Amino acid sequence: MSWKVAHACVRGSSHQRSGLPNQDAAQCAVTPGTQGTVAVAVVSDGHGSPRHFRSQIGSSLAVSTVAGTLQGFLRESVASNGQVPFVPEQVHELERKIVSGWLAAVHSDVEHNPFTEAELASLEKEDGVEGRGAVESSPELAYGATLMAAGATDKVLLYLQLGDGEILSVSATGTTTRPLPPDDRLIANQTTSLCQPEAWKDFRSSWVTDAALPSLVLLSTDGYANSFRSDEDFLTIGQDYLEIIRQQGIASLAEELPAILTEAAQQGSGDDITLAILQDDLGTGGTKVPRPLMSPGSKSALIEQLKARHSSQRQKLQELAMRVEQTRKDNRRLRNSLVLLVAAAIAVAVAIFHNRIFLHRPAPTPVAPTMSSAPPSKK
């Protein structure tokens, strides 16, 4: 295998408007060795809630810590196990090591950069005294982040994930699948995190070897998937990126990737978007996939085709938003009509029962005053 990597990380348009920093981070590396090449791609997404006010640092610490840890693990495990890369117990130990390494990096950062009163006061204002107390007792909460990683050698590819985001495996034919099982706890904005107690228990992992190795692996934060109307639309990016790489090479794509992701952020979710790519540069039989020479115009056409998908997603999202807003208006009108009908029915019922309960009584007949028979008194 001959692995190549590329990545880009862009700040979302919604973060630019609100003044939030880019809370995503990514790191990729390819290193040669006596046992063969080791390639890793790591992506992390910092949480956006007030309690995680240093999550942009947490995601950065995550990718730097995990990249080195994963490279070392792959070298040691492949060298010591021969044809069998590793066993589940070794992967669980790796997950523990990843979490403990991240926590050590976080506590070191807190030690050198203690929380300021301004940070804690802002947290208390937005999340109350309880939120401030939680962070003061567990500082890692301020650095909360998710994690996705893929590490590859000549014979094995390991996937790791904690929290939301997307890892896609793309075969030589462009078939795109998710190599990890879903996590039913990841609903709406809820996610597992490195900052949670015993976070290593929440990892999802799997690995493939030899003939099952894919041609491409894509790791992206949830801002990218949320820029598409449906899951089917999102999965098409696997074949899109595979075709672009085959036609113009991953180095050329790496130059265009920030513009591609910026387009997706503006046309789609508005969230930060990060994408990391692991590519097998060899085709079947151990030979490089032939790559025709392309003119700049042809290269631009492929990129524009991918951008057009993002634009079409924005149009679909806008149409969906319009339908949702129209449904809300219709519901408000219906609700108001029902309120008026209920009020009218109540008024009619009150009038009917009022007439039945409080019957009109005839006015009493006036009684003529009785004349006294006694003689008038004399002065």
mmCIF file of C-alpha atoms in Angstrom:
data_model
loop_
_atom_site.group_PDB
_atom_site.id
_atom_site.type_symbol
_atom_site.label_atom_id
_atom_site.label_comp_id
_atom_site.label_asym_id
_atom_site.label_seq_id
_atom_site.Cartn_x
_atom_site.Cartn_y
_atom_site.Cartn_z
ATOM 1 C CA MET A 1 0.000 0.000 0.000
ATOM 2 C CA SER A 2 1.062 3.570 -0.574
ATOM 3 C CA TRP A 3 -1.021 5.921 1.534
ATOM 4 C CA LYS A 4 -1.378 9.639 0.924
ATOM 5 C CA VAL A 5 -3.224 12.189 3.044
ATOM 6 C CA ALA A 6 -4.851 15.593 2.785
ATOM 7 C CA HIS A 7 -7.053 17.710 5.036
ATOM 8 C CA ALA A 8 -8.671 21.121 5.376
ATOM 9 C CA CYS A 9 -10.521 22.883 8.193
ATOM 10 C CA VAL A 10 -12.706 25.952 7.609
ATOM 11 C CA ARG A 11 -14.604 28.236 9.952
ATOM 12 C CA GLY A 12 -18.366 28.160 9.537
ATOM 13 C CA SER A 13 -20.286 31.195 8.370
ATOM 14 C CA SER A 14 -22.491 31.053 11.488
ATOM 15 C CA HIS A 15 -19.372 31.160 13.681
ATOM 16 C CA GLN A 16 -18.100 34.173 11.756
ATOM 17 C CA ARG A 17 -21.369 36.022 12.321
ATOM 18 C CA SER A 18 -21.490 35.185 16.040
ATOM 19 C CA GLY A 19 -17.771 35.717 16.671
ATOM 20 C CA LEU A 20 -17.125 32.106 17.702
ATOM 21 C CA PRO A 21 -13.733 30.611 16.811
ATOM 22 C CA ASN A 22 -13.245 27.580 14.589
ATOM 23 C CA GLN A 23 -13.725 24.705 17.031
ATOM 24 C CA ASP A 24 -12.653 21.955 14.608
ATOM 25 C CA ALA A 25 -9.142 20.563 14.253
ATOM 26 C CA ALA A 26 -7.386 18.001 12.049
ATOM 27 C CA GLN A 27 -3.962 16.452 11.678
ATOM 28 C CA CYS A 28 -2.614 13.996 9.104
ATOM 29 C CA ALA A 29 0.794 12.340 8.806
ATOM 30 C CA VAL A 30 2.550 9.716 6.685
ATOM 31 C CA THR A 31 5.827 8.305 8.015
ATOM 32 C CA PRO A 32 8.030 5.564 6.550
ATOM 33 C CA GLY A 33 9.530 2.826 8.708
ATOM 34 C CA THR A 34 11.232 -0.552 8.672
ATOM 35 C CA GLN A 35 7.830 -2.273 8.868
ATOM 36 C CA GLY A 36 6.381 -0.099 6.109
ATOM 37 C CA THR A 37 4.552 3.168 5.840
ATOM 38 C CA VAL A 38 2.221 4.309 8.604
ATOM 39 C CA ALA A 39 -0.436 6.911 7.789
ATOM 40 C CA VAL A 40 -2.876 8.537 10.202
ATOM 41 C CA ALA A 41 -5.713 11.018 9.854
ATOM 42 C CA VAL A 42 -7.335 12.529 12.961
ATOM 43 C CA VAL A 43 -10.298 14.930 13.191
ATOM 44 C CA SER A 44 -11.887 16.507 16.270
ATOM 45 C CA ASP A 45 -14.899 18.774 16.778
ATOM 46 C CA GLY A 46 -15.067 20.979 19.860
ATOM 47 C CA HIS A 47 -18.465 21.394 21.528
ATOM 48 C CA GLY A 48 -20.226 24.707 21.141
ATOM 49 C CA SER A 49 -22.176 25.037 24.409
ATOM 50 C CA PRO A 50 -21.160 27.580 27.087
ATOM 51 C CA ARG A 51 -19.795 24.923 29.447
ATOM 52 C CA HIS A 52 -17.169 23.939 26.820
ATOM 53 C CA PHE A 53 -15.711 27.415 26.340
ATOM 54 C CA ARG A 54 -12.198 26.132 25.553
ATOM 55 C CA SER A 55 -13.284 23.399 23.159
ATOM 56 C CA GLN A 56 -11.221 24.838 20.290
ATOM 57 C CA ILE A 57 -8.151 24.092 22.420
ATOM 58 C CA GLY A 58 -9.558 20.688 23.368
ATOM 59 C CA SER A 59 -9.959 19.648 19.733
ATOM 60 C CA SER A 60 -6.449 20.835 18.896
ATOM 61 C CA LEU A 61 -4.994 18.865 21.804
ATOM 62 C CA ALA A 62 -6.998 15.828 20.713
ATOM 63 C CA VAL A 63 -5.602 15.640 17.173
ATOM 64 C CA SER A 64 -2.005 16.284 18.220
ATOM 65 C CA THR A 65 -2.149 13.730 21.028
ATOM 66 C CA VAL A 66 -3.931 11.009 19.069
ATOM 67 C CA ALA A 67 -1.828 11.299 15.901
ATOM 68 C CA GLY A 68 1.361 10.377 17.753
ATOM 69 C CA THR A 69 -0.307 7.749 19.958
ATOM 70 C CA LEU A 70 -1.936 6.004 17.002
ATOM 71 C CA GLN A 71 1.258 5.962 14.942
ATOM 72 C CA GLY A 72 3.184 4.357 17.795
ATOM 73 C CA PHE A 73 0.446 1.799 18.377
ATOM 74 C CA LEU A 74 0.375 0.696 14.742
ATOM 75 C CA ARG A 75 4.137 0.293 14.557
ATOM 76 C CA GLU A 76 4.378 -1.723 17.769
ATOM 77 C CA SER A 77 1.335 -3.933 17.197
ATOM 78 C CA VAL A 78 2.121 -4.795 13.585
ATOM 79 C CA ALA A 79 5.763 -5.552 14.430
ATOM 80 C CA SER A 80 4.882 -7.807 17.380
ATOM 81 C CA ASN A 81 1.961 -9.793 15.990
ATOM 82 C CA GLY A 82 3.069 -10.835 12.520
ATOM 83 C CA GLN A 83 0.074 -11.573 10.302
ATOM 84 C CA VAL A 84 -2.438 -10.733 13.030
ATOM 85 C CA PRO A 85 -2.280 -6.933 13.471
ATOM 86 C CA PHE A 86 -3.824 -6.779 16.934
ATOM 87 C CA VAL A 87 -6.586 -8.140 19.148
ATOM 88 C CA PRO A 88 -9.590 -6.309 20.677
ATOM 89 C CA GLU A 89 -7.929 -6.036 24.084
ATOM 90 C CA GLN A 90 -5.077 -4.087 22.506
ATOM 91 C CA VAL A 91 -7.512 -1.672 20.867
ATOM 92 C CA HIS A 92 -9.311 -1.108 24.173
ATOM 93 C CA GLU A 93 -5.980 -0.348 25.785
ATOM 94 C CA LEU A 94 -5.252 2.111 22.969
ATOM 95 C CA GLU A 95 -8.561 3.851 23.657
ATOM 96 C CA ARG A 96 -7.677 4.197 27.343
ATOM 97 C CA LYS A 97 -4.279 5.569 26.383
ATOM 98 C CA ILE A 98 -5.858 8.106 24.027
ATOM 99 C CA VAL A 99 -8.217 9.438 26.714
ATOM 100 C CA SER A 100 -5.542 9.563 29.406
ATOM 101 C CA GLY A 101 -3.158 11.329 27.021
ATOM 102 C CA TRP A 102 -5.777 13.924 26.165
ATOM 103 C CA LEU A 103 -6.645 14.491 29.828
ATOM 104 C CA ALA A 104 -2.969 14.962 30.661
ATOM 105 C CA ALA A 105 -2.639 17.543 27.898
ATOM 106 C CA VAL A 106 -5.788 19.352 29.094
ATOM 107 C CA HIS A 107 -4.671 19.485 32.744
ATOM 108 C CA SER A 108 -1.287 20.773 31.632
ATOM 109 C CA ASP A 109 -2.991 23.542 29.683
ATOM 110 C CA VAL A 110 -5.143 24.480 32.679
ATOM 111 C CA GLU A 111 -2.076 24.545 34.883
ATOM 112 C CA HIS A 112 -0.234 26.916 32.551
ATOM 113 C CA ASN A 113 -3.360 28.897 31.598
ATOM 114 C CA PRO A 114 -5.793 28.901 34.547
ATOM 115 C CA PHE A 115 -9.404 29.853 33.954
ATOM 116 C CA THR A 116 -9.841 33.606 34.128
ATOM 117 C CA GLU A 117 -12.547 35.267 36.157
ATOM 118 C CA ALA A 118 -13.952 36.648 32.918
ATOM 119 C CA GLU A 119 -14.321 33.122 31.502
ATOM 120 C CA LEU A 120 -15.995 31.821 34.644
ATOM 121 C CA ALA A 121 -18.254 34.864 34.995
ATOM 122 C CA SER A 122 -19.389 34.488 31.381
ATOM 123 C CA LEU A 123 -20.063 30.795 31.982
ATOM 124 C CA GLU A 124 -22.087 31.568 35.120
ATOM 125 C CA LYS A 125 -24.118 34.148 33.252
ATOM 126 C CA GLU A 126 -25.034 31.681 30.497
ATOM 127 C CA ASP A 127 -25.100 28.369 32.377
ATOM 128 C CA GLY A 128 -25.740 29.385 35.968
ATOM 129 C CA VAL A 129 -23.891 28.661 39.197
ATOM 130 C CA GLU A 130 -24.248 24.939 38.570
ATOM 131 C CA GLY A 131 -22.390 25.187 35.257
ATOM 132 C CA ARG A 132 -19.565 27.161 36.815
ATOM 133 C CA GLY A 133 -19.249 24.701 39.662
ATOM 134 C CA ALA A 134 -19.159 21.745 37.277
ATOM 135 C CA VAL A 135 -16.252 23.219 35.299
ATOM 136 C CA GLU A 136 -14.345 24.251 38.409
ATOM 137 C CA SER A 137 -14.554 20.689 39.755
ATOM 138 C CA SER A 138 -13.916 19.018 36.361
ATOM 139 C CA PRO A 139 -11.816 21.397 34.219
ATOM 140 C CA GLU A 140 -11.787 18.995 31.260
ATOM 141 C CA LEU A 141 -15.433 19.915 30.611
ATOM 142 C CA ALA A 142 -14.281 23.273 29.239
ATOM 143 C CA TYR A 143 -12.239 21.408 26.598
ATOM 144 C CA GLY A 144 -14.923 18.937 25.480
ATOM 145 C CA ALA A 145 -14.479 17.524 21.982
ATOM 146 C CA THR A 146 -15.265 14.528 19.786
ATOM 147 C CA LEU A 147 -12.722 12.344 18.014
ATOM 148 C CA MET A 148 -12.413 10.453 14.727
ATOM 149 C CA ALA A 149 -9.257 8.688 13.608
ATOM 150 C CA ALA A 150 -8.061 6.299 10.928
ATOM 151 C CA GLY A 151 -4.618 4.701 10.952
ATOM 152 C CA ALA A 152 -3.213 2.547 8.169
ATOM 153 C CA THR A 153 -0.190 0.407 7.364
ATOM 154 C CA ASP A 154 0.552 -1.771 4.360
ATOM 155 C CA LYS A 155 -1.675 -4.515 5.766
ATOM 156 C CA VAL A 156 -4.247 -3.031 8.112
ATOM 157 C CA LEU A 157 -6.562 -0.048 8.557
ATOM 158 C CA LEU A 158 -7.956 0.852 11.991
ATOM 159 C CA TYR A 159 -10.990 3.081 12.553
ATOM 160 C CA LEU A 160 -11.724 4.841 15.864
ATOM 161 C CA GLN A 161 -14.569 7.198 16.763
ATOM 162 C CA LEU A 162 -15.910 8.883 19.890
ATOM 163 C CA GLY A 163 -18.916 11.151 19.427
ATOM 164 C CA ASP A 164 -20.610 12.438 16.302
ATOM 165 C CA GLY A 165 -19.092 13.078 12.878
ATOM 166 C CA GLU A 166 -18.657 10.871 9.837
ATOM 167 C CA ILE A 167 -16.152 8.237 8.758
ATOM 168 C CA LEU A 168 -16.692 6.934 5.234
ATOM 169 C CA SER A 169 -14.983 4.052 3.455
ATOM 170 C CA VAL A 170 -14.858 4.237 -0.352
ATOM 171 C CA SER A 171 -14.132 1.144 -2.429
ATOM 172 C CA ALA A 172 -12.304 1.089 -5.767
ATOM 173 C CA THR A 173 -15.686 1.170 -7.527
ATOM 174 C CA GLY A 174 -16.840 4.244 -5.570
ATOM 175 C CA THR A 175 -19.205 2.378 -3.228
ATOM 176 C CA THR A 176 -19.353 4.421 -0.028
ATOM 177 C CA THR A 177 -20.184 2.886 3.343
ATOM 178 C CA ARG A 178 -19.752 3.565 7.053
ATOM 179 C CA PRO A 179 -17.250 1.121 8.563
ATOM 180 C CA LEU A 180 -18.413 1.704 12.152
ATOM 181 C CA PRO A 181 -21.747 0.801 13.773
ATOM 182 C CA PRO A 182 -24.098 3.684 14.634
ATOM 183 C CA ASP A 183 -24.443 5.070 18.149
ATOM 184 C CA ASP A 184 -28.117 5.478 19.075
ATOM 185 C CA ARG A 185 -27.228 8.060 21.738
ATOM 186 C CA LEU A 186 -26.167 10.608 19.130
ATOM 187 C CA ILE A 187 -29.502 12.379 18.737
ATOM 188 C CA ALA A 188 -29.861 16.012 17.617
ATOM 189 C CA ASN A 189 -27.031 17.907 19.351
ATOM 190 C CA GLN A 190 -26.295 15.199 21.917
ATOM 191 C CA THR A 191 -22.898 13.499 21.661
ATOM 192 C CA THR A 192 -20.429 11.455 23.623
ATOM 193 C CA SER A 193 -17.165 13.235 24.361
ATOM 194 C CA LEU A 194 -13.564 12.977 25.478
ATOM 195 C CA CYS A 195 -14.472 15.061 28.532
ATOM 196 C CA GLN A 196 -16.946 12.554 29.961
ATOM 197 C CA PRO A 197 -16.019 10.162 32.775
ATOM 198 C CA GLU A 198 -14.705 6.821 31.469
ATOM 199 C CA ALA A 199 -14.848 8.147 27.905
ATOM 200 C CA TRP A 200 -12.879 5.169 26.583
ATOM 201 C CA LYS A 201 -15.961 2.998 27.089
ATOM 202 C CA ASP A 202 -17.844 5.021 24.462
ATOM 203 C CA PHE A 203 -15.406 4.422 21.590
ATOM 204 C CA ARG A 204 -16.491 2.631 18.443
ATOM 205 C CA SER A 205 -13.761 0.784 16.556
ATOM 206 C CA SER A 206 -13.167 -1.687 13.729
ATOM 207 C CA TRP A 207 -10.388 -2.700 11.387
ATOM 208 C CA VAL A 208 -9.881 -4.317 7.998
ATOM 209 C CA THR A 209 -6.891 -6.046 6.438
ATOM 210 C CA ASP A 210 -5.352 -6.829 3.055
ATOM 211 C CA ALA A 211 -7.975 -7.287 0.321
ATOM 212 C CA ALA A 212 -10.652 -5.438 2.321
ATOM 213 C CA LEU A 213 -8.614 -2.222 2.433
ATOM 214 C CA PRO A 214 -10.525 0.643 0.773
ATOM 215 C CA SER A 215 -9.271 3.048 -1.868
ATOM 216 C CA LEU A 216 -10.290 6.092 0.151
ATOM 217 C CA VAL A 217 -11.224 7.018 3.710
ATOM 218 C CA LEU A 218 -13.008 10.289 4.503
ATOM 219 C CA LEU A 219 -13.319 11.715 8.012
ATOM 220 C CA SER A 220 -15.521 14.778 8.481
ATOM 221 C CA THR A 221 -17.106 16.734 11.300
ATOM 222 C CA ASP A 222 -20.893 16.819 11.419
ATOM 223 C CA GLY A 223 -20.980 20.275 9.829
ATOM 224 C CA TYR A 224 -20.300 18.667 6.464
ATOM 225 C CA ALA A 225 -23.024 16.008 6.641
ATOM 226 C CA ASN A 226 -25.496 18.612 7.939
ATOM 227 C CA SER A 227 -24.959 20.614 4.756
ATOM 228 C CA PHE A 228 -26.854 17.963 2.791
ATOM 229 C CA ARG A 229 -30.574 17.410 2.671
ATOM 230 C CA SER A 230 -30.401 13.631 3.007
ATOM 231 C CA ASP A 231 -27.975 10.900 3.937
ATOM 232 C CA GLU A 232 -28.066 9.577 0.380
ATOM 233 C CA ASP A 233 -26.968 12.961 -0.940
ATOM 234 C CA PHE A 234 -24.099 13.097 1.535
ATOM 235 C CA LEU A 235 -22.804 9.637 0.669
ATOM 236 C CA THR A 236 -22.275 10.697 -2.960
ATOM 237 C CA ILE A 237 -19.183 12.644 -1.897
ATOM 238 C CA GLY A 238 -17.269 9.359 -1.653
ATOM 239 C CA GLN A 239 -17.430 8.732 -5.367
ATOM 240 C CA ASP A 240 -16.969 12.448 -6.117
ATOM 241 C CA TYR A 241 -13.699 12.716 -4.208
ATOM 242 C CA LEU A 242 -12.437 9.386 -5.544
ATOM 243 C CA GLU A 243 -12.975 10.569 -9.118
ATOM 244 C CA ILE A 244 -11.302 13.924 -8.494
ATOM 245 C CA ILE A 245 -8.260 12.269 -6.915
ATOM 246 C CA ARG A 246 -7.955 9.739 -9.725
ATOM 247 C CA GLN A 247 -8.174 12.456 -12.331
ATOM 248 C CA GLN A 248 -5.919 15.134 -10.847
ATOM 249 C CA GLY A 249 -4.172 13.667 -7.790
ATOM 250 C CA ILE A 250 -4.603 14.269 -4.087
ATOM 251 C CA ALA A 251 -2.017 17.071 -3.987
ATOM 252 C CA SER A 252 -4.076 19.113 -6.441
ATOM 253 C CA LEU A 253 -7.248 18.386 -4.475
ATOM 254 C CA ALA A 254 -5.544 19.509 -1.257
ATOM 255 C CA GLU A 255 -5.052 22.955 -2.780
ATOM 256 C CA GLU A 256 -8.725 23.206 -3.700
ATOM 257 C CA LEU A 257 -10.124 21.625 -0.545
ATOM 258 C CA PRO A 258 -10.426 24.804 1.606
ATOM 259 C CA ALA A 259 -12.484 26.489 -1.131
ATOM 260 C CA ILE A 260 -14.658 23.387 -1.530
ATOM 261 C CA LEU A 261 -15.423 23.196 2.181
ATOM 262 C CA THR A 262 -15.996 26.956 2.455
ATOM 263 C CA GLU A 263 -18.568 26.630 -0.312
ATOM 264 C CA ALA A 264 -20.261 23.807 1.605
ATOM 265 C CA ALA A 265 -20.314 25.831 4.848
ATOM 266 C CA GLN A 266 -21.827 28.858 3.149
ATOM 267 C CA GLN A 267 -24.348 26.916 1.104
ATOM 268 C CA GLY A 268 -25.196 24.386 3.800
ATOM 269 C CA SER A 269 -25.050 24.160 7.572
ATOM 270 C CA GLY A 270 -22.993 27.280 8.348
ATOM 271 C CA ASP A 271 -21.074 25.219 10.915
ATOM 272 C CA ASP A 272 -17.319 24.638 10.982
ATOM 273 C CA ILE A 273 -16.382 21.939 8.462
ATOM 274 C CA THR A 274 -13.320 19.717 8.525
ATOM 275 C CA LEU A 275 -12.430 16.924 6.119
ATOM 276 C CA ALA A 276 -9.439 14.573 6.292
ATOM 277 C CA ILE A 277 -8.615 12.085 3.528
ATOM 278 C CA LEU A 278 -6.597 8.870 3.506
ATOM 279 C CA GLN A 279 -5.954 7.586 -0.003
ATOM 280 C CA ASP A 280 -4.490 4.311 -1.208
ATOM 281 C CA ASP A 281 -2.385 5.389 -4.180
ATOM 282 C CA LEU A 282 -2.067 1.856 -5.552
ATOM 283 C CA GLY A 283 -4.549 0.045 -7.710
ATOM 284 C CA THR A 284 -5.083 -3.705 -8.000
ATOM 285 C CA GLY A 285 -1.950 -5.681 -8.647
ATOM 286 C CA GLY A 286 0.225 -3.187 -6.812
ATOM 287 C CA THR A 287 0.498 -0.710 -9.686
ATOM 288 C CA LYS A 288 -0.345 2.936 -9.587
ATOM 289 C CA VAL A 289 -3.656 3.973 -11.077
ATOM 290 C CA PRO A 290 -2.875 5.737 -14.380
ATOM 291 C CA ARG A 291 -3.753 9.386 -14.260
ATOM 292 C CA PRO A 292 -4.331 11.214 -17.546
ATOM 293 C CA LEU A 293 -2.885 14.645 -18.032
ATOM 294 C CA MET A 294 -5.556 17.249 -17.440
ATOM 295 C CA SER A 295 -5.912 20.807 -18.491
ATOM 296 C CA PRO A 296 -6.624 23.460 -15.848
ATOM 297 C CA GLY A 297 -10.094 23.793 -17.319
ATOM 298 C CA SER A 298 -10.818 20.093 -16.800
ATOM 299 C CA LYS A 299 -9.602 20.267 -13.223
ATOM 300 C CA SER A 300 -11.827 23.253 -12.548
ATOM 301 C CA ALA A 301 -14.778 21.437 -14.068
ATOM 302 C CA LEU A 302 -14.461 18.560 -11.589
ATOM 303 C CA ILE A 303 -14.209 20.930 -8.652
ATOM 304 C CA GLU A 304 -17.134 23.002 -9.862
ATOM 305 C CA GLN A 305 -19.180 19.845 -10.255
ATOM 306 C CA LEU A 306 -18.584 19.036 -6.599
ATOM 307 C CA LYS A 307 -19.369 22.615 -5.568
ATOM 308 C CA ALA A 308 -22.561 22.435 -7.594
ATOM 309 C CA ARG A 309 -23.691 19.599 -5.361
ATOM 310 C CA HIS A 310 -23.253 21.885 -2.371
ATOM 311 C CA SER A 311 -25.208 24.652 -4.123
ATOM 312 C CA SER A 312 -28.003 22.255 -4.994
ATOM 313 C CA GLN A 313 -28.115 21.202 -1.366
ATOM 314 C CA ARG A 314 -28.549 24.814 -0.334
ATOM 315 C CA GLN A 315 -31.432 25.180 -2.760
ATOM 316 C CA LYS A 316 -33.019 22.017 -1.393
ATOM 317 C CA LEU A 317 -32.509 23.238 2.158
ATOM 318 C CA GLN A 318 -34.046 26.580 1.301
ATOM 319 C CA GLU A 319 -37.030 24.885 -0.308
ATOM 320 C CA LEU A 320 -37.408 22.697 2.743
ATOM 321 C CA ALA A 321 -37.163 25.722 5.035
ATOM 322 C CA MET A 322 -39.835 27.502 2.994
ATOM 323 C CA ARG A 323 -42.134 24.503 3.267
ATOM 324 C CA VAL A 324 -41.544 24.299 7.000
ATOM 325 C CA GLU A 325 -42.278 28.014 7.408
ATOM 326 C CA GLN A 326 -45.430 27.710 5.277
ATOM 327 C CA THR A 327 -46.543 24.767 7.408
ATOM 328 C CA ARG A 328 -45.992 26.855 10.530
ATOM 329 C CA LYS A 329 -48.083 29.687 9.087
ATOM 330 C CA ASP A 330 -50.844 27.259 8.125
ATOM 331 C CA ASN A 331 -50.766 25.764 11.611
ATOM 332 C CA ARG A 332 -50.993 29.226 13.187
ATOM 333 C CA ARG A 333 -53.989 30.106 11.026
ATOM 334 C CA LEU A 334 -55.639 26.802 11.826
ATOM 335 C CA ARG A 335 -54.928 27.257 15.528
ATOM 336 C CA ASN A 336 -56.390 30.774 15.490
ATOM 337 C CA SER A 337 -59.480 29.543 13.646
ATOM 338 C CA LEU A 338 -59.969 26.754 16.145
ATOM 339 C CA VAL A 339 -59.598 29.208 19.023
ATOM 340 C CA LEU A 340 -62.269 31.443 17.498
ATOM 341 C CA LEU A 341 -64.604 28.491 16.913
ATOM 342 C CA VAL A 342 -64.110 27.257 20.465
ATOM 343 C CA ALA A 343 -64.696 30.759 21.840
ATOM 344 C CA ALA A 344 -67.856 31.111 19.767
ATOM 345 C CA ALA A 345 -69.103 27.696 20.899
ATOM 346 C CA ILE A 346 -68.439 28.596 24.512
ATOM 347 C CA ALA A 347 -70.276 31.897 24.109
ATOM 348 C CA VAL A 348 -73.318 30.160 22.595
ATOM 349 C CA ALA A 349 -73.306 27.508 25.322
ATOM 350 C CA VAL A 350 -73.071 30.145 28.037
ATOM 351 C CA ALA A 351 -75.984 32.069 26.542
ATOM 352 C CA ILE A 352 -78.177 28.949 26.321
ATOM 353 C CA PHE A 353 -77.471 27.735 29.829
ATOM 354 C CA HIS A 354 -77.794 31.230 31.237
ATOM 355 C CA ASN A 355 -81.327 31.520 29.842
ATOM 356 C CA ARG A 356 -82.274 28.100 31.201
ATOM 357 C CA ILE A 357 -80.872 28.607 34.682
ATOM 358 C CA PHE A 358 -81.807 32.241 35.242
ATOM 359 C CA LEU A 359 -85.516 32.277 34.100
ATOM 360 C CA HIS A 360 -87.224 35.675 33.692
ATOM 361 C CA ARG A 361 -89.681 36.247 36.573
ATOM 362 C CA PRO A 362 -92.781 38.536 36.103
ATOM 363 C CA ALA A 363 -92.511 41.905 37.764
ATOM 364 C CA PRO A 364 -94.519 42.076 41.028
ATOM 365 C CA THR A 365 -97.963 43.820 40.840
ATOM 366 C CA PRO A 366 -97.882 47.099 42.728
ATOM 367 C CA VAL A 367 -100.184 47.118 45.791
ATOM 368 C CA ALA A 368 -102.358 50.190 46.363
ATOM 369 C CA PRO A 369 -101.728 51.875 49.685
ATOM 370 C CA THR A 370 -104.389 51.114 52.357
ATOM 371 C CA MET A 371 -106.297 54.152 53.725
ATOM 372 C CA SER A 372 -106.474 54.391 57.487
ATOM 373 C CA SER A 373 -110.059 54.432 59.026
ATOM 374 C CA ALA A 374 -108.971 56.510 61.926
ATOM 375 C CA PRO A 375 -110.154 60.165 61.878
ATOM 376 C CA PRO A 376 -107.546 62.717 61.162
ATOM 377 C CA SER A 377 -105.950 64.205 64.129
ATOM 378 C CA LYS A 378 -106.698 67.705 65.114
ATOM 379 C CA LYS A 379 -104.134 70.358 65.674
#
